[in-house]
């Protein structure tokens, strides 16, 4: 059953999620804030009825008779004639003395109305809903470590009597830490200890707790010191992590066998050894026969299909009681014709065509008080009842229904998402993992499209099965532990894209299938998702074998330039990434670009990073070289599909050009990236401003160079020292850097300014400090530095009258001599900037959380918002390190050739620095994102 945390206003579905939540910063901060507010309320009284002209001093003098008054808070709605006041004492005993005063409170001959200050009590620990209703607040969950109870033991002291674990004062403390507090001590998740929560517990009412969440914490609990083997015990964070296996371990393979990639870390439906044994028992030989055998071995079995039907029937029986006429539809690999043995099951819950409730007897709904726009406590529910519900609330309601009425579903949990929340569970009998989504008709239509193409030509399925097996074995697709990999859906579309480009082509394009529909169109969420069935498509004229098509698949993508080209699945045509802005419906560009066949603004491979893209290109080249040998006459008798699964690298495979390069063809090193001029995407006012300087390309490079400096120095708040530059624009520092762990002041404080002035007078620095203010006031200074003097600000940007104050500082900076050994060829460029960056604070962490908080307060998505988030992280959230976390040498160089222009960023530094790699990629992504947002 789910658990409610009133402090954070969320629900918790599993023991593991509970353990992670109560030890997280969000819950701890909210809990401390709630206790602080509660303490203030306990020390306060509410006063009403005093004369209109009563002053704060008069109230303080009177109420000081009961104890020292800390402050007086007047009614802010009517400052001239306040209707009430709140008297806040320094101690709660003073408030009690005031409230227990038996005589009337009289001030200025007027009787005062004094009562206790109102405060909404919340449960400080998560609880089951029925506990709240029955007033059973005390249970076995403890406060998270690091949070001091308002009336608890003194800080830093451990009092075992303060714990309430199962009503026992003494519990096992495996760490010996005085601040240690135990996690869940339950058998099988909740198990039989459910009685400790509710004395009226009935296993027939809550059958799902018979083994609901026990397995999730079982493995993680193995790492706890002194508690190994406890079933259902979630692990302490940072404990019990698996040790990495050393290379070269394990039993060496015999020299006469090919070297096969290790499968102990890859979840394969069939091992390579099992496939080899099955092939030895077959009479037919050859690549084509092997492809058929492999497809038969790894495809979904008839028993699994029957189990999936039973799961859908179970869901329909349970949910139809609450939603009459609900639709249960499978989608994804289970039914699209390319399902692999043991694959997850995707189910689409259709609530759009609910019928009229016809039950004669009402059915009790689960806990729904936290679901907005749902006023009913009993069902069944019709279309009018759920039409106003948000998708996340629908998923939450379905989750709770399954928890209480579907004992065959275990490990139920909700994966929240604004676009498509998912209810995930495991079917106990079959062990199949299921993902339920609400109103996801687009995914259902994608499934029908793949199913149609798999039925159109019988050669499609064995090719897809072999490619998916190969990609999973190589770790480039389907393995979530391998990081940002290709999804099975994306890999299947790559096969379809190739078969659409073979001559003669094997498969028709989606646009051709849609044109055959005529005027009968299927529109889902404004997207045209029309296509005809397989029997209405003209037959293909291609007669190649599956062996030839498989070899051609690897050869096709071995020559495909993933750096500069993308794929349009609807028309089967490539497109240049540099011209992506000219697409009819633009989409986000990433390192790997495949446009969805229906949702044209969706890049289905946007998750692929640069490292994975290079790995994909490497594997395709190796596989293409191996498949090319199948055509050699001497290999006719010995060729086998197992060649693709070995780790050998054939001779002659070139990897020299696999390093990154831009869409314009500039070759990049490992730690280099570019910003490219896209004239068509620039604002016309900005183009006019740049052309005033004479050379638009050079002016753009100067502006973007200043912009990048402002992003790093002002927005991300990095400490920057200029080595050498030919920029005429000033690059002043925006704050006084004082990296101390304690006593650090904000940049606009008087103390920091005095320190900066003293430092300047003593000659320790030649820079003139440029003050900045917080919040909205700092936005003008930020924009002026980012835009650069001598140019008009971007449309919508402000200007700063003090922007020229740092010109002298920049001129002095440029006069700083540079060592001969550090000089590079960037001095030949029209624009260059060589700077050293020191990072003292993790302003790149948890930005999304603070971004959402600032947007809720009215900030617009802009540079000012990014700077406000960094200031919050820098000053209030993270501690500033005494020494730099990471140090870089950042070189920015312009490359101008004709009508094209680019800024080349080169990052140098010690690669052994702990966070060198991750911070570099964040800076690269952040600068690119900000440039695209504000200059296109």
Short mmCIF file of C-alpha atoms in Angstrom, two decimals, residues 442 522-530 585 598-602:
data_model
loop_
_atom_site.label_atom_id
_atom_site.label_comp_id
_atom_site.label_asym_id
_atom_site.label_seq_id
_atom_site.Cartn_x
_atom_site.Cartn_y
_atom_site.Cartn_z
CA UNK A 442 0.51 7.41 -30.18
CA UNK A 522 -6.16 9.01 -38.42
CA UNK A 523 -5.26 12.14 -36.43
CA UNK A 524 -3.87 11.70 -32.89
CA UNK A 525 -2.85 14.79 -30.93
CA UNK A 526 -2.73 16.84 -34.15
CA UNK A 527 -0.33 14.35 -35.82
CA UNK A 528 -1.21 12.46 -38.99
CA UNK A 529 -0.85 8.77 -38.05
CA UNK A 530 -2.51 7.30 -41.13
CA UNK A 585 8.63 20.89 -38.11
CA UNK A 598 4.44 10.35 -36.60
CA UNK A 599 5.49 12.91 -33.97
CA UNK A 600 7.70 14.98 -36.21
CA UNK A 601 9.14 17.19 -33.45
CA UNK A 602 10.39 14.17 -31.47
#
